[in-house]
XYZ file of C-alpha atoms in Angstrom:
596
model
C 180.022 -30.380 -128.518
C 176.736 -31.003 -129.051
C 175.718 -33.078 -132.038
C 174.213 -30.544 -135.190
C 171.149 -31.892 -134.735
C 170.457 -30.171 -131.383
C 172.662 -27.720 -132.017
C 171.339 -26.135 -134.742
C 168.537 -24.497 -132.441
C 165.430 -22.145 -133.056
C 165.933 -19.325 -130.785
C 163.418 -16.999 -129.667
C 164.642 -14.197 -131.827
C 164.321 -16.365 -134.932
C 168.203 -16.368 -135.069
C 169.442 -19.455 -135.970
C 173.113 -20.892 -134.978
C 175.230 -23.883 -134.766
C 175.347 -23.971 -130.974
C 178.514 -24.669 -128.465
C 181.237 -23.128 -130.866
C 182.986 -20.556 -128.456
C 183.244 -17.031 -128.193
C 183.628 -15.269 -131.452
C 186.733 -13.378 -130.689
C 190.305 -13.235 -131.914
C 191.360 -16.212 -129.433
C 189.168 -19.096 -131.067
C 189.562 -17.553 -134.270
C 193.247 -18.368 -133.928
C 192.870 -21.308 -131.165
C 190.381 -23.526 -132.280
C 192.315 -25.744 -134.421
C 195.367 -25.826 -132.628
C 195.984 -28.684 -130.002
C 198.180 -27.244 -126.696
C 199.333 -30.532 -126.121
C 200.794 -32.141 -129.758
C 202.893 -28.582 -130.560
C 206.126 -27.752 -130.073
C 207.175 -25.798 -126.893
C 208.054 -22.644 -129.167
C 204.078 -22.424 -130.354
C 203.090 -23.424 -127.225
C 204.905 -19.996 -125.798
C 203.253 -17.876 -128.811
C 199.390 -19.237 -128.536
C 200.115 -18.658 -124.304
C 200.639 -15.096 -125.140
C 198.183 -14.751 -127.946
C 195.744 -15.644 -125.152
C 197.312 -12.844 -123.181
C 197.345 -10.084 -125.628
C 194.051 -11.489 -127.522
C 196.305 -12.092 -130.699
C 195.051 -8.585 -132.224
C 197.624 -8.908 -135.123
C 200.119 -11.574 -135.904
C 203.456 -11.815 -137.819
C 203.908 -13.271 -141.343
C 205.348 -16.499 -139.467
C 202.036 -17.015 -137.520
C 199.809 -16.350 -140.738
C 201.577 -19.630 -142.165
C 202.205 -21.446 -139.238
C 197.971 -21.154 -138.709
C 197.824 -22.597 -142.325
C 200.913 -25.444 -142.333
C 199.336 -26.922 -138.598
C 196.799 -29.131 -140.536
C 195.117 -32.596 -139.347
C 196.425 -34.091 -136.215
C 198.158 -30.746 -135.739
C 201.201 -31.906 -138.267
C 203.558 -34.106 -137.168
C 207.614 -32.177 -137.372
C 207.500 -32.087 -141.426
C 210.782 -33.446 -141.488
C 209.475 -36.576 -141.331
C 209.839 -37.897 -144.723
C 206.194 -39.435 -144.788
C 205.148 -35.884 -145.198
C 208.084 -34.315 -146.524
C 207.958 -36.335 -149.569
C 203.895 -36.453 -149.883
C 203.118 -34.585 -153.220
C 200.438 -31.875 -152.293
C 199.761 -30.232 -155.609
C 199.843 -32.093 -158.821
C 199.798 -30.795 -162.874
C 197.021 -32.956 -164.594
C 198.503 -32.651 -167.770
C 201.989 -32.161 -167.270
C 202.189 -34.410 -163.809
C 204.612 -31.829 -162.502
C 204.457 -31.576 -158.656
C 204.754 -29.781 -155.180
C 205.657 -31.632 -152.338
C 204.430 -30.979 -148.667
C 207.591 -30.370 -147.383
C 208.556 -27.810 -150.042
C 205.866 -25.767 -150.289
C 206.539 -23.484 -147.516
C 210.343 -22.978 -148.361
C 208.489 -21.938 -152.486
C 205.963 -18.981 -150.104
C 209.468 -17.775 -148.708
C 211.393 -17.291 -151.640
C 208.432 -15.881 -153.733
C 207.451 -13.210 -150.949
C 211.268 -12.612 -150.247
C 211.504 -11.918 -154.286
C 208.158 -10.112 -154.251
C 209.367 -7.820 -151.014
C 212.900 -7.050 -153.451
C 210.727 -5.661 -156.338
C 209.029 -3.499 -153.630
C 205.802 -4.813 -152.994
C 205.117 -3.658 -149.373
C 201.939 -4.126 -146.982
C 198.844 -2.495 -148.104
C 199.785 -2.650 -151.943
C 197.250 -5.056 -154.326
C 198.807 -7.842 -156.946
C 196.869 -8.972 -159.455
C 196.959 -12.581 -160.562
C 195.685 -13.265 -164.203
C 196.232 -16.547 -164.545
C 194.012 -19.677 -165.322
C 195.029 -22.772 -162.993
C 198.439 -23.694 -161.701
C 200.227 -25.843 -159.042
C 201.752 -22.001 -158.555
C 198.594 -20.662 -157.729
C 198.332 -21.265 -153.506
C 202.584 -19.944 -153.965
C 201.480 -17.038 -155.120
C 198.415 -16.321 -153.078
C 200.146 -16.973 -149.700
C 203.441 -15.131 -150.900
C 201.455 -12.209 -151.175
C 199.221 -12.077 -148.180
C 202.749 -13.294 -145.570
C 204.079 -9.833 -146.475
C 200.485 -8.290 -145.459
C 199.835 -7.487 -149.254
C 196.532 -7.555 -151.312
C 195.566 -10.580 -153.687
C 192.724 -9.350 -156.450
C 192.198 -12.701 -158.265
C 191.035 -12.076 -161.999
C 189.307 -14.298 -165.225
C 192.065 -14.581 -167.540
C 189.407 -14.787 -170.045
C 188.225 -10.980 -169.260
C 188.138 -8.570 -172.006
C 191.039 -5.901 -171.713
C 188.363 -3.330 -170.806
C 186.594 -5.530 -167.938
C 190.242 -5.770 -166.594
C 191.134 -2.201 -166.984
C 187.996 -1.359 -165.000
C 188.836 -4.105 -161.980
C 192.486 -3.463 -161.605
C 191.440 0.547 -161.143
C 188.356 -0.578 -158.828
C 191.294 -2.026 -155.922
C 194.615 -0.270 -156.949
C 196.552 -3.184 -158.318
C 200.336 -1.877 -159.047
C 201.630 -4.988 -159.601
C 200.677 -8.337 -162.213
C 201.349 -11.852 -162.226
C 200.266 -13.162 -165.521
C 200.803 -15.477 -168.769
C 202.522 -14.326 -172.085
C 199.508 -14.555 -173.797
C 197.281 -12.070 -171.715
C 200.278 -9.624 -172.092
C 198.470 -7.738 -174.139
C 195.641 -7.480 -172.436
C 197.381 -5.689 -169.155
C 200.703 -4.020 -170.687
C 199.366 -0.628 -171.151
C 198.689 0.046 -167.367
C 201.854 0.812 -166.016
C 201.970 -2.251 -163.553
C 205.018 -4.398 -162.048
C 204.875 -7.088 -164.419
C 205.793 -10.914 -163.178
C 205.218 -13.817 -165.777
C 204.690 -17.149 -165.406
C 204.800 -19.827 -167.448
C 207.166 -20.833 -170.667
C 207.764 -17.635 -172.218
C 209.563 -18.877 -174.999
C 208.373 -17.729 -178.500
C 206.750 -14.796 -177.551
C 209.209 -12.043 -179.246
C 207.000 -9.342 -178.040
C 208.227 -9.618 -174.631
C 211.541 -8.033 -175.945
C 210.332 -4.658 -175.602
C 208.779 -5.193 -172.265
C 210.141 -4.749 -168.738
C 209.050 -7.640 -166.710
C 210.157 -10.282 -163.991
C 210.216 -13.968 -164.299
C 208.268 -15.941 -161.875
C 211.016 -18.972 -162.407
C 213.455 -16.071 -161.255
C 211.117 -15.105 -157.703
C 211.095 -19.334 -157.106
C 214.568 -19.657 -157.193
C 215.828 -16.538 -155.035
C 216.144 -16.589 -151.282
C 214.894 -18.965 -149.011
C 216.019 -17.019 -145.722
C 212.848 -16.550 -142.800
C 210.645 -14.227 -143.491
C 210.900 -10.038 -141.792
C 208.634 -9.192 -139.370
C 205.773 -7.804 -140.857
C 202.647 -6.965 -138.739
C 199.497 -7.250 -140.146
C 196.105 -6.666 -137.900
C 192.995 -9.377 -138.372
C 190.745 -6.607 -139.780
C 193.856 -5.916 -142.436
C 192.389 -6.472 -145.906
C 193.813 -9.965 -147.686
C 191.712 -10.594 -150.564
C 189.999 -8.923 -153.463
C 187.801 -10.934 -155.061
C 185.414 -10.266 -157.946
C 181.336 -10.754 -157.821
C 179.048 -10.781 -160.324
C 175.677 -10.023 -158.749
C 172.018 -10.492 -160.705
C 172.008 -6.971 -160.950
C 174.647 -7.396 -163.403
C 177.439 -4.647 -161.983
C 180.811 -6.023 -160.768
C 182.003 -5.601 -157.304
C 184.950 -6.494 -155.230
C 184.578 -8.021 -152.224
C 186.944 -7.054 -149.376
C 187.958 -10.296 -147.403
C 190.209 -9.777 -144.889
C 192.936 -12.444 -142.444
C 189.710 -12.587 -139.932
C 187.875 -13.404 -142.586
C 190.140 -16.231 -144.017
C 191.200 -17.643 -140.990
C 187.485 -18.360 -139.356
C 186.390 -20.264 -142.179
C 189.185 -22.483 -141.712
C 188.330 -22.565 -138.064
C 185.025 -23.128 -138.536
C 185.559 -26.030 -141.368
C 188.211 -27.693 -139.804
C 185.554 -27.805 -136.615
C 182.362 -28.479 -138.675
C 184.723 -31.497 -140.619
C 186.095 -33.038 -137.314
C 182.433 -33.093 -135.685
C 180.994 -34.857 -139.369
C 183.371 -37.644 -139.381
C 182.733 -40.843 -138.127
C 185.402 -43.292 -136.905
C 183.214 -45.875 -137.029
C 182.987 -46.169 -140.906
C 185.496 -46.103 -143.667
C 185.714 -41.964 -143.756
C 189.405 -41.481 -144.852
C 191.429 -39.172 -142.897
C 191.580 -36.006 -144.344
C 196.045 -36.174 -145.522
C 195.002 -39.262 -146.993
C 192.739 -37.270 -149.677
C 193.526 -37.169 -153.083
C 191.208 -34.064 -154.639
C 190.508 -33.408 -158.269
C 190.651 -29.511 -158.300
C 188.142 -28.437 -161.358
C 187.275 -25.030 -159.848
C 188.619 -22.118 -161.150
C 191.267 -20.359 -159.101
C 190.924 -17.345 -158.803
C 186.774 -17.819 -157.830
C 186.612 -17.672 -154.145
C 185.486 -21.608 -154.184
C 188.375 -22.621 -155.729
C 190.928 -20.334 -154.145
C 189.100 -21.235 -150.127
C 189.391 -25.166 -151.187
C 192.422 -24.842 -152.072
C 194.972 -22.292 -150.687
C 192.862 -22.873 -147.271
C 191.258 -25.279 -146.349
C 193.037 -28.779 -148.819
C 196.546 -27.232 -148.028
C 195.814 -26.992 -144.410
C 194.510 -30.703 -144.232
C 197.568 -32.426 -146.283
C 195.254 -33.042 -149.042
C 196.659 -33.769 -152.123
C 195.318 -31.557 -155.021
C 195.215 -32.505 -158.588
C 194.830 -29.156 -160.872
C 193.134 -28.863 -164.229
C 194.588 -26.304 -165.953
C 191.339 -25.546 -167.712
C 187.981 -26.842 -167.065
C 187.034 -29.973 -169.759
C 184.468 -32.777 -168.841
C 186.348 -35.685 -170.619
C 189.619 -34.309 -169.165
C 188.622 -34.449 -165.514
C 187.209 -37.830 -166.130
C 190.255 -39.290 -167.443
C 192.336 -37.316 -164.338
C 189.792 -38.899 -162.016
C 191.114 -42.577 -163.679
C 194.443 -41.852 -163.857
C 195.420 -40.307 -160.560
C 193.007 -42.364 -158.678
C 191.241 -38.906 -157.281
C 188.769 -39.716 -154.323
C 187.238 -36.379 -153.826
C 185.858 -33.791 -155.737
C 185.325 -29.787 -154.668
C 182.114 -29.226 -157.298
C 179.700 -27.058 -158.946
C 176.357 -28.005 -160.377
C 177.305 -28.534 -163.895
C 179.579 -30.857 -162.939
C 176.958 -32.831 -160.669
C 174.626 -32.493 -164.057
C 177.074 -33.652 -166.219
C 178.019 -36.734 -164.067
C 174.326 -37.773 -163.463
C 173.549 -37.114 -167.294
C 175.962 -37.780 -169.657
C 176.350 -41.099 -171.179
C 180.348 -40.905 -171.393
C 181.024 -41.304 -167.509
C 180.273 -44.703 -168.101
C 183.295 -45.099 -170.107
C 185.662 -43.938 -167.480
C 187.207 -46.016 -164.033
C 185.818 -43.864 -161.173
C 185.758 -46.372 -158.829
C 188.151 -44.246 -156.554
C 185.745 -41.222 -155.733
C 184.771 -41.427 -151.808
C 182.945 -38.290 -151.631
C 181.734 -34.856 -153.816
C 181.070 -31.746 -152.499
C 178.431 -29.395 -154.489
C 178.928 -25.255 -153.978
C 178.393 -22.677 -156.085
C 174.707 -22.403 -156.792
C 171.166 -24.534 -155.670
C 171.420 -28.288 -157.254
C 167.582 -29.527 -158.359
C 166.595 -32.614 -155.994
C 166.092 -34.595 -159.488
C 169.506 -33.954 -160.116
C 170.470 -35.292 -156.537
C 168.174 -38.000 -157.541
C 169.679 -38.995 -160.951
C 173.775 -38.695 -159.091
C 172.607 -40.813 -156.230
C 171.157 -43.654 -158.669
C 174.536 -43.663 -160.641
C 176.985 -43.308 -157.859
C 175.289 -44.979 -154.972
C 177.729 -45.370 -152.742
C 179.534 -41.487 -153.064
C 179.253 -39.501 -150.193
C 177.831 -36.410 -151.514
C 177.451 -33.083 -149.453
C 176.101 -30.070 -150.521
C 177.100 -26.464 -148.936
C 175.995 -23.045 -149.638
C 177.778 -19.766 -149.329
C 179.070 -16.332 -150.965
C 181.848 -14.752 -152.434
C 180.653 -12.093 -149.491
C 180.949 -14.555 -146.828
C 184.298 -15.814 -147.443
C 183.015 -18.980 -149.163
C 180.851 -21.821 -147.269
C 178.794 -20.870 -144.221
C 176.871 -24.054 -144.275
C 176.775 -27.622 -145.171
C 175.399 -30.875 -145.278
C 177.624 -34.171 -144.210
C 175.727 -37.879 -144.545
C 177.003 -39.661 -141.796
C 175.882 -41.907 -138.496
C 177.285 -39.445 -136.263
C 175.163 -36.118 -137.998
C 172.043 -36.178 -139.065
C 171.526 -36.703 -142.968
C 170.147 -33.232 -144.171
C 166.929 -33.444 -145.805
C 166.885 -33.571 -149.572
C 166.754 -30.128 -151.270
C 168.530 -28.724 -148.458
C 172.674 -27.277 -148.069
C 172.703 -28.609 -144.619
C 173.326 -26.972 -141.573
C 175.248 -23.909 -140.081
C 179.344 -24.263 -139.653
C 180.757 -23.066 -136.459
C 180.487 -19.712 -135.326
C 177.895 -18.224 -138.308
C 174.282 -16.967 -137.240
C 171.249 -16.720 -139.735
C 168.154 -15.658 -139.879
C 164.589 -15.252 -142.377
C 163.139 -12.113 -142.791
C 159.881 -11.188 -144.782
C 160.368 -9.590 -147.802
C 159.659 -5.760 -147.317
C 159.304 -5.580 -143.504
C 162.313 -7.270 -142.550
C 160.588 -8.954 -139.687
C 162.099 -12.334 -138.503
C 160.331 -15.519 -139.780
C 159.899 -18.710 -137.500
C 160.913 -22.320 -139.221
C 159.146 -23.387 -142.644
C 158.430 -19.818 -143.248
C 159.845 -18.108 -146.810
C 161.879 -14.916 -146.402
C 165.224 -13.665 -147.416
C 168.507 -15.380 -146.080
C 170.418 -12.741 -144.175
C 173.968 -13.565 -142.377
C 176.419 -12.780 -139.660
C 179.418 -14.136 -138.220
C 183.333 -13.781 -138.559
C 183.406 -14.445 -142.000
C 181.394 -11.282 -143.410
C 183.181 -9.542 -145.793
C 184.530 -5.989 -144.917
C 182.603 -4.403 -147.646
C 182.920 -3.494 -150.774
C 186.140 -2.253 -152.653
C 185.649 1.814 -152.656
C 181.501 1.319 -152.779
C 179.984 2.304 -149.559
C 176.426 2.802 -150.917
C 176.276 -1.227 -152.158
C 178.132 -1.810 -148.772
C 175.116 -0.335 -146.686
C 172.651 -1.567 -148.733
C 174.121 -4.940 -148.043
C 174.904 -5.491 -144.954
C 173.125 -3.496 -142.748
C 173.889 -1.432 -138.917
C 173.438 -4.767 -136.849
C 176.200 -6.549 -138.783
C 173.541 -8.655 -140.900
C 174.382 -9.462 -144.421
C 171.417 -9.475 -146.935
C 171.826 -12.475 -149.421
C 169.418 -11.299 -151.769
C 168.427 -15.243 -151.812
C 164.523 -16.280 -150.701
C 165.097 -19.089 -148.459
C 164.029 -21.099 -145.084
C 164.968 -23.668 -142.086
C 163.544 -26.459 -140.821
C 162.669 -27.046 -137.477
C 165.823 -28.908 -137.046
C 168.311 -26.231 -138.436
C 168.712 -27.799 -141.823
C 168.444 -24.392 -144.597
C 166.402 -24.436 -147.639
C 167.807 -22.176 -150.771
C 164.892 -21.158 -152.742
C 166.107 -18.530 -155.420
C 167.082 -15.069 -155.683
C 164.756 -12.642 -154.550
C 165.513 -10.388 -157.220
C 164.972 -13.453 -159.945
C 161.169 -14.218 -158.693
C 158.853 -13.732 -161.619
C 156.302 -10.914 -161.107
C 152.998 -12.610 -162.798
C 150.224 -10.079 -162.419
C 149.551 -10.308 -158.766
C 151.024 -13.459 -157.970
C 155.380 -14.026 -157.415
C 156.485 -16.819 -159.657
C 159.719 -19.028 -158.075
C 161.861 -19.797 -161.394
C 163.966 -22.963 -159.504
C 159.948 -24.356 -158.357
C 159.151 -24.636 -162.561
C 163.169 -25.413 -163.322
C 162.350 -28.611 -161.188
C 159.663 -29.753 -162.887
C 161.067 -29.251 -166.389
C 164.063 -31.393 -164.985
C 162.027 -34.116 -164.533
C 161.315 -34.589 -167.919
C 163.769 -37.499 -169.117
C 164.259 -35.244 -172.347
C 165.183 -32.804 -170.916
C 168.868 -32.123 -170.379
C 168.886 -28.563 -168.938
C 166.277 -25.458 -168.445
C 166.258 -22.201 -166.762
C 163.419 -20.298 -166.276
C 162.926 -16.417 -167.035
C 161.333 -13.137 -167.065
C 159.658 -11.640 -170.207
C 158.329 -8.455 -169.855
C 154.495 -8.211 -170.740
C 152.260 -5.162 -170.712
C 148.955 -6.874 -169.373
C 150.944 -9.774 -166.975
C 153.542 -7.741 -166.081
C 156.163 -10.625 -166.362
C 156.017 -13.997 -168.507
C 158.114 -17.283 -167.107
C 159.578 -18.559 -170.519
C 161.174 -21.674 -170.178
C 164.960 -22.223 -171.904
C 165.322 -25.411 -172.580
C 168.482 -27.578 -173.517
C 167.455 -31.227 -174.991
C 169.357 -34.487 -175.267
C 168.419 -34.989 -178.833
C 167.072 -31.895 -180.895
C 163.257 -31.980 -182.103
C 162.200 -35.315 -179.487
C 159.554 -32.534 -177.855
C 157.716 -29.598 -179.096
C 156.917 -26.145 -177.327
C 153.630 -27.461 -176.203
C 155.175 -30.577 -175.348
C 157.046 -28.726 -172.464
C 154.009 -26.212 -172.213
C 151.603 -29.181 -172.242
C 154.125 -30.830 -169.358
C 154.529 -28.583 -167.159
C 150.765 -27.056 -166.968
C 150.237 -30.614 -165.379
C 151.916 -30.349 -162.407
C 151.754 -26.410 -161.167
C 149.212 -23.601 -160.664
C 147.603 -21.779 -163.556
C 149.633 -18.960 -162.440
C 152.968 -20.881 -162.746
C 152.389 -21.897 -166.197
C 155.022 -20.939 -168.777
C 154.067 -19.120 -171.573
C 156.758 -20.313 -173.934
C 160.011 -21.774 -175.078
C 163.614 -20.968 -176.154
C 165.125 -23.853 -177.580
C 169.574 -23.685 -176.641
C 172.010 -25.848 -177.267
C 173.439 -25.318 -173.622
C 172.759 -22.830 -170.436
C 175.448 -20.181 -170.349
C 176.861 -20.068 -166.916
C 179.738 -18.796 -165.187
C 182.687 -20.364 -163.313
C 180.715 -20.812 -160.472
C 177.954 -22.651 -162.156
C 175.737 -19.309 -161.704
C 173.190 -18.865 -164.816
C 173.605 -15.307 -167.056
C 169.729 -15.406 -166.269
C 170.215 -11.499 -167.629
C 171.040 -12.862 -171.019
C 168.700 -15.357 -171.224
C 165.920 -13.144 -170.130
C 167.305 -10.918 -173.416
C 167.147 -13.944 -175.580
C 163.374 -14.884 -174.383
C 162.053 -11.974 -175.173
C 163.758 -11.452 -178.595
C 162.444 -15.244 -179.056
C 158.786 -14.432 -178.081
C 158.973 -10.981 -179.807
C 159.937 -12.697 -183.403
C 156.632 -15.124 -182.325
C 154.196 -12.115 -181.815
């Protein structure tokens, strides 16, 4: 394997790829992470005539068995150093999973699931905020070659109503308290969580999720499910504003573990203090049923032996003091949280002295922001990634180690295994060499299917070659390393000039009063567009509008000017860390409207 420097190469077609991964095909999807040697005789047999056959579909056995054959390819868990290791963790309630149960809790739920009728093909819906139960659930569901459609709890009833018809769902797993919201749809109803108290249930046909956990815990049936079999809905919230849900399929799944598990073993250098992956203990902020969260999680932590401490719900304070008090030593991340930790005064307070390494996803992290983390936590590894709800989570990444090179700063890193990319101009879709600004477009293994029941947004995404548009304005390096720029469809049309919002976002970061600031759109009859800066200070009235105006007129071109301010107490974002720039962009011009 050749080391990602080198391997990262700029090919005559402007294609750019990780290098010596193997042939993209059903065998290394399934094969890469498995060692011949270190497995039983049983799975030595199947993988021999996987290789045979190809391995075009595989039983609900093999699905797990590719997900329980983690780091050295898992010692016989009977051993009670990993029978015994808890692998998901409560943060409030310290209630626990252990390794060696887990699998036995995916048997009984999809055996209970399978009872109530749920067959291969038909979607579940999970409506639930964070839980040890999550993973159960999700890998229940996709063993019996059923569909998981991950939803926000926090949805209005309407926005739920509208995503449950989008993919089919006929059955629920949800909370008491969003009973309400789902009730009226005729679904199978499972609930999880203490229902006592809620006297409304009375009147309502449902199944416990206590009762599916403690039901049979025979071997699963043979169910076959093909690669190209859909596993996953999950929701995405695009610029344009419309909701759309992503079809992921096994294929899809399983070569981002691949990939990662390949991408992590080549990044990891025995020659330092890098901690071997079971030894991991992750703080788990990230919303579950976002495909970050759910990919870290049900994947690829599982898969390694990690153990995972869950917040229920996203607080700062809170997953400081679990960070403290469980002694976490990695962290799965998204920009606010990188912010926040950089920024805020009150980490000080806290014992962090365990956290090894952070990785950032989600959405681009300013290099002053980089800046500021590095200064407070010098000796962190930190790693950024990039990556899409549409390509089955990360499909690159930047490690800091002697054995890879460090990717520059500003950058996500470098290609995983098995993904190709390429930059195309704007308009002509002509590839761009290295250093050159285009859009970000993507193919490999771990492109979606499609859209759910949208073929038009499906074309006009990916496109006859196999090459999925980002939408994002981006470029490489010479060496490989990839440069996230913004969206295309965010740049700021100022008369006859295009405005980069994250180029002025920078500067106004820089500012040490400045807390937070997003950069917008106002429409304008003679300019065409306005960037308005929205600005979140650290202490209310320390700068003026032409304070910030005055600022950052220093340090860009006349043209990138802003031509005013919205004063906020904080960015609206959503799980992800993704800005509601659509709101904002509202709010700017109602704000320079009331100024006129």
């Amino acid at each position: 394997m050749t080391d990602l420097l080198n391997s990262a190469l700029c090919i005559p077609d402007a294609v750019m790829r990780y290098g010596d991964c193997g042939e993209i095909g059903s065998e290394f999807l399934v094969l890469w992470p498995l060692t011949k040697s270190i497995l039983p005789g049983s799975l030595q047999k199947r993988i021999l005539r996987a290789e045979k056959n190809k391995f075009d579909s595989f039983d609900r056995n093999w699905a797990l068995l590719f997900l329980f054959q983690g780091w050295d390819n898992i010692k016989d868990i009977t051993i009670p150093e990993f029978v015994n290791k808890k692998i998901l963790i409560d943060s409030e309630t310290e209630e626990y999973i252990l390794y060696g149960e887990l699998k036995g809790m995916v048997k009984r739920v999809a055996n209970g699931l399978a009872d109530l009728g749920l067959r291969r093909g038909h979607v579940v819906a999970i409506l639930l905020t964070n839980t040890i139960y999550y993973p159960v659930m999700f890998l229940a569901i996709v063993s019996l070659g059923a569909i998981v459609t991950a939803m926000n709890p926090h949805s209005c009833k309407d926005e739920i109503e509208n995503q449950l018809r989008m993919v089919g769902a006929t059955f629920i797993i949800t909370a008491a308290q969003y009973v309400g919201k789902v009730k009226d749809f005729g679904l199978e109803l499972i609930l999880h969580g203490d229902l006592r108290g809620h006297n409304e249930l009375a009147e309502i046909p449902y199944t416990s999720f206590s009762f599916l956990l403690d039901g049979d815990s025979t071997d699963f049936s043979e169910v076959q499910v093909l690669q190209n079999d859909t596993a996953a809905y999950i929701f995405s919230f695009g610029s344009s504003g419309t909701t759309k849900a992503v079809t992921l399929t096994h294929r899809n799944f399983i070569a981002l573990q691949a990939a990662m598990n390949k991408y992590e073993e080549d990044a990891r250098d025995p020659a330092t203090e890098d901690m071997p992956f079971h030894e991991l203990i992750s703080l788990v902020p990230l919303p579950l049923f976002h495909i970050y969260g759910i990919c870290t999680v049900a994947g690829l932590q599982l898969r390694w032996g990690c153990t995972n401490v869950v917040l229920k719900h996203f607080d700062f304070v809170g997953m400081l003091q679990a960070i403290e008090k469980f002694r976490c030593t990695s962290i799965p991340a998204v920009p606010p949280i990188i912010v926040a930790l950089a920024k805020q005064p009150i980490v000080e307070k806290f014992d962090l002295s365990s956290l090894k390494m952070i990785g950032c996803g989600g959405a681009s992290l300013p290099k002053c922001v980089l800046e500021d983390f590095r200064a407070r936590f010098s000796g962190i590894r930190f790693s950024q990634g990039y990556g899409m709800t549409e390509t089955a989570s990360v499909i690159c990444a930047s490690k800091h180690t002697s054995s890879v090179p460090a990717a520059p700063y500003g950058s996500v890193g470098y290609l995983i295994p098995n993904i190709e990319a390429k930059i195309i101009e704007v308009g002509t879709g002509k590839p761009l060499p290295p250093h050159e600004e285009g859009e970000l477009c993507i193919r490999g293994p771990q492109i979606m299917k499609g859209y759910a029941n949208d073929p038009e947004a499906t074309a006009a995404t990916i496109d006859a070659d196999g090459w999925l548009h980002t939408g994002d304005l981006a470029y490489f390096s010479e060496n490989g390393a990839l440069f996230i720029l913004d969206r295309v469809r965010e740049l700021i049309r100022y008369k006859t000039f295009q405005v980069a919002p994250a180029e002025i976002e920078k500067v106004l970061l820089q500012h040490p009063d400045i807390a937070d600031a997003v950069v917008v759109p106002v429409p304008d009859v003679e300019a065409g567009q306005l960037p308005v800066a929205c600005v979140v200070l650290h202490s209310r009235g320390v700068l003026t509008e032409m304070d910030i105006t005055s600022f950052v007129g220093k340090e860009v071109a006349p043209h990138k000017k802003i031509r005013g301010v919205l004063f906020l107490d904080s960015i609206p974002r959503g799980v992800s860390g993704k800005i509601h720039r659509r709101q904002l962009a509202r709010r700017a011009a109602e704000n320079m409207r009331g100024k006129s």
